[in-house]
Amino acid sequence: MSEEANLGKEEFECLEDLPGVGPAMSKRLRELGFHTVESMATATAKELAPAGIGEKKALQIIRTARSSMALSFIRADELMKMRQTVSRLTTGSKMLDELLGGGLETQTITEFFGEYGSGKSQICHQMCVNVQLASQRGGLGGGVLYIDTENTFRTERIVQMAQHLGLEPEKVIRNIVFAEAYTSDHQMFLLDNADEVIKENGIRLIIVDSLTSHFRSEYLGREMLAERQQKLNKHLHKLVRLARAFNAVAVVTNQVMSRPDIFFGNAVHPVGGHIVAHTSHTRVLLRKSARGPIRIARLVSSPYLPEGETIFKITENGIEAAVDEEKAG
Ligand code: GTP
Ligand code: MG
């Protein structure tokens, strides 16, 4: 950040510090899910209307929050510096990291999709442990927010993975903030109200496993497709804004069914079509292989990386290199 850009930049710690936000208004804002200055900086005037804030005033407050976070016009050299704040989180497999351009990226969403048992939830578990590693070991030294929609999160598995990496299991478990989402509405509510939890717990990884299961079972048929996609899009939008505001990695999973009738090209297709493509969205297809623990990961879309494919392994230890050279190299 240049010195000029920092001039006049005020730091606001909490909602009440923002000029024009009194105790009554901050209470209403909190009820709407805005708990932090960061969340205000990325809000729209329309979103603040239910708090009884007129458009003009809303814009003023949002602008102040933005100036405090320097989220306005910036020069391209500053944009470059901002990109440099993007960090990477290791998957535990060097080859998978390389496919992803050095690991999972902060400030964007990474979607793992694939059929049942392809390893989506196992990767989520592994990330919960890896994010707690120091940066020299490929971690971000941060905590986790885990939204589970299928009741598949297992602390025993976390313990196993933590032990393998020489981390203290109790400590690792304590750094994971967990919530089970009972419906798609509940899932959206949890994320909409997550900003304070994220800030207070130093969270650097947000997981939604599975992103799509509730939406799929609740919004059935063609006539509900548009509404479902709209809600999913809003949910993803919220997620990417949180990932940007807190420089966090966001991981979502999406189950797809395999289509044995197709032998070439894309052998699996998401039930009910693709999630609306997002500009900050990396998509990785996971497949089982004939060789038991080996999984195939294919990068199918990324904002800037080329498509590609690699393999990794799921073992007692977690996500690991599929070939020995990887460890040596
Ligand atoms: P759905 O949620 O059903 O769509 O599947 P998923 O993609 O989330 O699959 P998940 O990540 O749960 O992968 C399950 C697979 O991981 C199992 O079939 C095992 O092959 C492997 N796995 C899970 N736990 C262990 C473990 O403790 N040890 C070993 N060796 N493998 C495990
Ligand atoms: Mg799963």
Coordinates of C-alpha atoms and ligand atoms in Angstrom, one line a residue:
M1 CA 0.0 0.0 0.0
S2 CA 1.4 3.4 -1.0
E3 CA 1.8 6.1 1.7
E4 CA -0.8 8.4 -0.1
A5 CA -3.4 5.6 0.1
N6 CA -2.8 5.3 3.8
L7 CA -3.3 9.0 4.4
G8 CA -6.5 9.8 6.1
K9 CA -7.3 6.1 6.5
E10 CA -9.1 5.6 9.7
E11 CA -9.2 2.3 11.5
F12 CA -12.7 1.2 12.8
E13 CA -12.6 -1.7 15.1
C14 CA -16.4 -2.5 15.4
L15 CA -19.7 -1.4 13.9
E16 CA -20.4 1.2 16.6
D17 CA -17.1 3.0 15.6
L18 CA -18.5 3.8 12.2
P19 CA -19.9 7.4 12.1
G20 CA -23.7 7.4 11.9
V21 CA -24.1 3.9 13.4
G22 CA -25.6 4.2 16.9
P23 CA -26.4 1.4 19.3
A24 CA -29.9 0.9 18.0
M25 CA -28.8 0.7 14.4
S26 CA -25.9 -1.6 15.2
K27 CA -28.3 -3.9 16.9
R28 CA -30.5 -4.0 13.8
L29 CA -27.5 -4.6 11.6
R30 CA -26.4 -7.5 13.8
E31 CA -29.8 -9.0 13.5
L32 CA -29.3 -8.9 9.7
G33 CA -26.0 -10.7 10.0
F34 CA -23.7 -7.7 9.8
H35 CA -21.4 -7.9 12.8
T36 CA -18.1 -6.4 11.6
V37 CA -16.7 -3.4 9.7
E38 CA -15.5 -5.9 7.1
S39 CA -19.0 -7.1 6.4
M40 CA -20.2 -3.5 6.0
A41 CA -17.5 -2.8 3.6
T42 CA -18.7 -5.4 1.2
A43 CA -22.5 -4.9 1.8
T44 CA -24.9 -3.2 -0.7
A45 CA -27.3 -0.4 0.2
K46 CA -30.2 -2.7 -0.6
E47 CA -29.0 -5.3 2.0
L48 CA -29.1 -2.6 4.7
A49 CA -32.6 -1.4 3.9
P50 CA -34.3 -3.9 6.2
A51 CA -32.4 -2.3 9.1
G52 CA -34.4 0.9 8.4
I53 CA -31.4 2.7 6.8
G54 CA -32.2 4.9 3.8
E55 CA -30.2 4.4 0.7
K56 CA -28.2 7.6 1.0
K57 CA -27.2 6.9 4.6
A58 CA -26.4 3.3 3.8
L59 CA -24.1 4.3 1.0
Q60 CA -22.3 6.7 3.3
I61 CA -21.8 4.1 6.0
I62 CA -20.6 1.5 3.4
R63 CA -18.2 4.1 1.9
T64 CA -16.7 4.8 5.4
A65 CA -16.3 1.1 6.1
R66 CA -14.6 0.7 2.7
S67 CA -12.2 3.6 3.2
S68 CA -11.2 2.1 6.5
M69 CA -10.3 -1.1 4.7
A70 CA -9.1 0.5 1.5
L71 CA -11.5 -1.4 -0.6
S72 CA -12.1 1.3 -3.2
F73 CA -10.3 2.4 -6.4
I74 CA -6.8 1.3 -6.3
R75 CA -4.0 1.6 -8.8
A76 CA -2.9 -1.6 -10.7
D77 CA 0.4 -1.7 -8.8
E78 CA -1.6 -1.8 -5.6
L79 CA -3.8 -4.5 -7.1
M80 CA -0.7 -6.4 -7.7
K81 CA 0.3 -6.0 -4.1
M82 CA -3.2 -7.1 -3.0
R83 CA -2.8 -10.2 -5.1
Q84 CA 0.5 -10.8 -3.2
T85 CA -1.5 -11.1 0.0
V86 CA -3.1 -14.2 -1.5
S87 CA -1.7 -17.2 0.5
R88 CA -1.7 -20.8 -0.3
L89 CA -2.7 -23.8 1.8
T90 CA -1.1 -27.2 1.2
T91 CA -3.3 -30.2 0.5
G92 CA -0.7 -32.6 1.8
S93 CA 0.2 -33.8 -1.7
K94 CA 2.9 -31.9 -3.6
M95 CA 1.5 -33.0 -7.0
L96 CA -2.0 -31.9 -6.1
D97 CA -0.6 -28.6 -4.8
E98 CA 1.2 -28.1 -8.1
L99 CA -2.0 -28.7 -10.1
L100 CA -3.6 -26.0 -8.0
G101 CA -0.8 -23.5 -8.6
G102 CA 0.9 -24.1 -5.2
G103 CA -2.1 -25.2 -3.0
L104 CA -5.6 -23.9 -2.2
E105 CA -5.7 -20.1 -2.6
T106 CA -7.1 -17.6 -0.1
Q107 CA -9.7 -15.1 -1.3
T108 CA -11.3 -17.5 -3.7
I109 CA -13.6 -20.5 -3.6
T110 CA -12.3 -24.0 -4.4
E111 CA -15.0 -26.5 -5.3
F112 CA -14.3 -30.3 -5.1
F113 CA -16.9 -32.2 -7.0
G114 CA -17.2 -35.9 -7.7
E115 CA -19.2 -39.0 -7.0
Y116 CA -19.7 -40.6 -3.5
G117 CA -16.5 -41.8 -1.9
S118 CA -14.3 -39.8 -4.3
G119 CA -12.7 -38.1 -1.3
K120 CA -14.4 -34.7 -1.1
S121 CA -15.0 -34.9 2.7
Q122 CA -11.6 -36.4 3.3
I123 CA -10.0 -33.4 1.7
C124 CA -12.1 -31.1 3.9
H125 CA -10.9 -33.0 7.0
Q126 CA -7.3 -32.8 5.9
M127 CA -7.6 -29.0 5.2
C128 CA -8.9 -28.5 8.8
V129 CA -5.5 -29.8 10.0
N130 CA -3.2 -28.4 7.4
V131 CA -4.5 -24.8 7.8
Q132 CA -3.3 -25.0 11.4
L133 CA 0.3 -25.7 10.3
A134 CA 2.8 -22.9 10.3
S135 CA 3.5 -21.2 7.0
Q136 CA 6.9 -22.9 6.6
R137 CA 4.9 -26.2 6.5
G138 CA 2.4 -24.9 4.0
G139 CA -0.3 -23.9 6.5
L140 CA -1.8 -20.5 7.4
G141 CA -1.6 -20.8 11.2
G142 CA -5.3 -20.3 11.5
G143 CA -8.6 -21.8 12.6
V144 CA -11.5 -23.4 10.7
L145 CA -15.2 -22.8 10.3
Y146 CA -16.8 -26.1 9.2
I147 CA -20.4 -26.1 8.0
D148 CA -21.6 -29.7 7.7
T149 CA -24.8 -30.6 5.9
E150 CA -24.5 -34.4 5.8
N151 CA -23.3 -35.2 9.3
T152 CA -20.1 -36.6 8.0
F153 CA -17.6 -34.6 10.1
R154 CA -15.6 -36.9 12.4
T155 CA -13.3 -35.6 15.1
E156 CA -11.6 -39.0 15.3
R157 CA -10.4 -38.6 11.7
I158 CA -9.0 -35.1 12.6
V159 CA -7.2 -36.6 15.6
Q160 CA -5.6 -39.3 13.3
M161 CA -4.5 -36.7 10.8
A162 CA -3.2 -34.3 13.4
Q163 CA -1.1 -37.0 15.1
H164 CA 0.4 -37.9 11.8
L165 CA 1.6 -34.3 11.3
G166 CA 2.9 -34.1 14.9
L167 CA 0.3 -31.6 16.0
E168 CA -1.5 -31.7 19.4
P169 CA -4.9 -33.2 18.6
E170 CA -6.8 -31.4 21.4
K171 CA -5.4 -28.1 20.2
V172 CA -6.3 -28.8 16.6
I173 CA -9.9 -29.8 17.5
R174 CA -10.3 -26.7 19.6
N175 CA -9.5 -24.5 16.5
I176 CA -12.4 -25.9 14.5
V177 CA -15.7 -24.1 14.9
F178 CA -18.3 -26.5 13.8
A179 CA -22.0 -26.1 12.8
E180 CA -24.4 -28.6 11.3
A181 CA -26.9 -27.0 8.8
Y182 CA -30.3 -28.6 8.9
T183 CA -31.8 -27.0 5.8
S184 CA -30.6 -24.8 2.9
D185 CA -32.1 -21.8 4.7
H186 CA -30.2 -22.7 7.9
Q187 CA -27.0 -23.2 5.9
M188 CA -27.4 -19.7 4.4
F189 CA -28.2 -18.2 7.8
L190 CA -25.0 -19.8 9.3
L191 CA -22.8 -18.2 6.7
D192 CA -24.6 -14.9 6.8
N193 CA -23.9 -14.6 10.5
A194 CA -20.3 -16.0 10.4
D195 CA -18.3 -12.8 10.2
E196 CA -17.9 -12.3 13.9
V197 CA -17.0 -15.9 14.6
I198 CA -14.4 -15.8 11.8
K199 CA -12.8 -12.7 13.1
E200 CA -12.8 -13.7 16.8
N201 CA -11.3 -17.1 16.1
G202 CA -8.7 -16.2 13.6
I203 CA -10.3 -18.4 11.0
R204 CA -8.5 -18.8 7.7
L205 CA -10.5 -21.7 6.3
I206 CA -14.2 -21.9 5.6
I207 CA -15.7 -25.2 4.6
V208 CA -19.2 -26.0 3.4
D209 CA -19.6 -29.8 3.0
S210 CA -21.8 -30.2 1.1
L211 CA -22.7 -27.0 -0.6
T212 CA -25.5 -28.5 -2.7
S213 CA -27.1 -31.4 -0.9
H214 CA -29.9 -29.4 0.9
F215 CA -30.6 -27.3 -2.1
R216 CA -30.9 -30.3 -4.3
S217 CA -33.3 -32.2 -2.0
E218 CA -35.5 -29.1 -1.3
Y219 CA -35.7 -27.5 -4.7
L220 CA -37.1 -30.2 -6.9
G221 CA -38.1 -30.1 -10.5
R222 CA -37.6 -27.7 -13.3
E223 CA -39.8 -25.0 -12.1
M224 CA -37.7 -24.5 -8.9
L225 CA -34.4 -24.6 -10.7
A226 CA -34.1 -20.8 -11.2
E227 CA -34.9 -20.1 -7.6
R228 CA -32.4 -22.7 -6.4
Q229 CA -29.6 -21.3 -8.6
Q230 CA -30.3 -17.8 -7.4
K231 CA -30.1 -18.8 -3.8
L232 CA -26.9 -20.9 -4.4
N233 CA -25.4 -17.9 -6.1
K234 CA -26.2 -15.6 -3.3
H235 CA -24.7 -18.2 -0.9
L236 CA -21.5 -18.4 -2.9
H237 CA -21.3 -14.7 -3.2
K238 CA -21.4 -14.3 0.6
L239 CA -18.7 -17.0 0.9
V240 CA -16.4 -15.3 -1.5
R241 CA -16.9 -11.9 0.2
L242 CA -16.0 -13.5 3.6
A243 CA -12.9 -15.2 2.0
R244 CA -11.8 -11.8 0.6
A245 CA -12.5 -9.8 3.8
F246 CA -10.6 -12.3 6.0
N247 CA -8.0 -13.5 3.5
A248 CA -9.3 -17.1 4.0
V249 CA -9.5 -20.2 1.9
A250 CA -13.1 -21.3 1.1
V251 CA -13.8 -24.9 0.2
V252 CA -17.1 -26.3 -0.9
T253 CA -18.1 -29.8 -2.1
N254 CA -20.6 -30.9 -4.6
Q255 CA -21.7 -34.5 -5.2
V256 CA -22.1 -35.5 -8.8
M257 CA -23.3 -38.8 -10.3
S258 CA -21.2 -40.7 -12.7
R259 CA -22.6 -41.4 -16.1
P260 CA -21.4 -44.8 -17.3
D261 CA -22.8 -44.2 -20.7
I262 CA -20.2 -41.5 -21.4
F263 CA -16.7 -42.8 -22.0
F264 CA -15.0 -39.7 -23.3
G265 CA -14.8 -36.2 -22.1
N266 CA -16.6 -35.3 -18.9
A267 CA -17.6 -38.6 -17.4
V268 CA -19.6 -37.1 -14.5
H269 CA -22.2 -34.4 -14.5
P270 CA -23.5 -32.4 -11.6
V271 CA -27.1 -33.4 -10.7
G272 CA -29.3 -30.6 -12.0
G273 CA -26.6 -28.7 -13.9
H274 CA -23.5 -26.8 -12.9
I275 CA -23.5 -24.3 -10.2
V276 CA -23.5 -20.9 -11.8
A277 CA -19.9 -20.2 -12.7
H278 CA -18.2 -17.7 -10.5
T279 CA -15.3 -15.5 -11.4
S280 CA -13.4 -16.5 -8.2
H281 CA -14.1 -20.1 -8.5
T282 CA -11.7 -23.0 -9.0
R283 CA -13.3 -26.4 -9.7
V284 CA -11.6 -29.7 -9.1
L285 CA -13.2 -33.0 -10.2
L286 CA -12.3 -36.0 -8.1
R287 CA -12.5 -39.6 -9.3
K288 CA -11.9 -43.0 -7.8
S289 CA -9.4 -45.2 -9.5
A290 CA -9.0 -49.0 -10.0
R291 CA -6.2 -48.8 -7.5
G292 CA -8.0 -48.6 -4.1
P293 CA -6.6 -45.6 -2.2
I294 CA -5.5 -43.7 -5.4
R295 CA -7.7 -40.8 -6.4
I296 CA -7.6 -38.7 -9.6
A297 CA -8.0 -34.9 -9.4
R298 CA -8.7 -32.9 -12.5
L299 CA -8.6 -29.1 -12.5
V300 CA -11.5 -28.3 -14.8
S301 CA -11.8 -24.6 -14.3
S302 CA -9.7 -21.9 -12.8
P303 CA -9.6 -18.1 -13.2
Y304 CA -6.1 -18.4 -14.6
L305 CA -4.6 -21.9 -14.3
P306 CA -4.6 -24.4 -17.2
E307 CA -6.6 -27.6 -17.0
G308 CA -4.7 -30.6 -15.8
E309 CA -4.8 -33.8 -14.0
T310 CA -2.9 -35.5 -11.2
I311 CA -3.2 -38.3 -8.6
F312 CA -3.1 -38.5 -4.8
K313 CA -3.8 -41.1 -2.2
I314 CA -6.2 -41.4 0.8
T315 CA -4.6 -43.4 3.6
E316 CA -4.9 -43.8 7.4
N317 CA -2.7 -40.6 7.6
G318 CA -5.0 -38.6 5.4
I319 CA -4.3 -37.1 2.0
E320 CA -0.9 -38.1 0.8
A321 CA 1.5 -38.2 -2.1
A322 CA 0.5 -41.0 -4.5
V323 CA 4.1 -41.7 -5.6
D324 CA 7.3 -41.9 -3.5
E325 CA 9.3 -39.5 -5.7
E326 CA 7.0 -36.8 -4.5
K327 CA 8.3 -37.1 -1.0
A328 CA 11.9 -37.2 -2.2
G329 CA 11.5 -34.2 -4.5
Ligands
GTP1 P1 -19.9 -38.3 -0.5 O1 -20.0 -37.3 0.6 O2 -20.7 -39.5 -0.2 O3 -20.3 -37.7 -1.8 O4 -18.4 -38.8 -0.7 P2 -17.0 -38.1 -0.5 O5 -16.5 -37.7 -1.8 O6 -17.2 -37.0 0.6 O7 -16.1 -39.2 0.1 P3 -15.2 -39.3 1.4 O8 -14.3 -38.1 1.3 O9 -16.0 -39.5 2.5 O10 -14.3 -40.5 1.0 C1 -14.6 -41.8 1.6 C2 -13.4 -42.7 1.2 O11 -12.2 -42.2 1.8 C3 -13.6 -44.0 1.8 O12 -14.3 -44.8 0.9 C4 -12.2 -44.5 2.0 O13 -11.7 -45.0 0.7 C5 -11.4 -43.3 2.3 N1 -11.2 -43.1 3.8 C6 -12.0 -42.5 4.6 N2 -11.6 -42.6 5.9 C7 -10.5 -43.3 5.8 C8 -9.5 -43.8 6.8 O14 -9.7 -43.5 8.0 N3 -8.5 -44.5 6.3 C9 -8.3 -44.8 5.0 N4 -7.3 -45.6 4.6 N5 -9.2 -44.4 4.1 C10 -10.3 -43.7 4.5
MG2 MG -18.7 -36.3 1.8

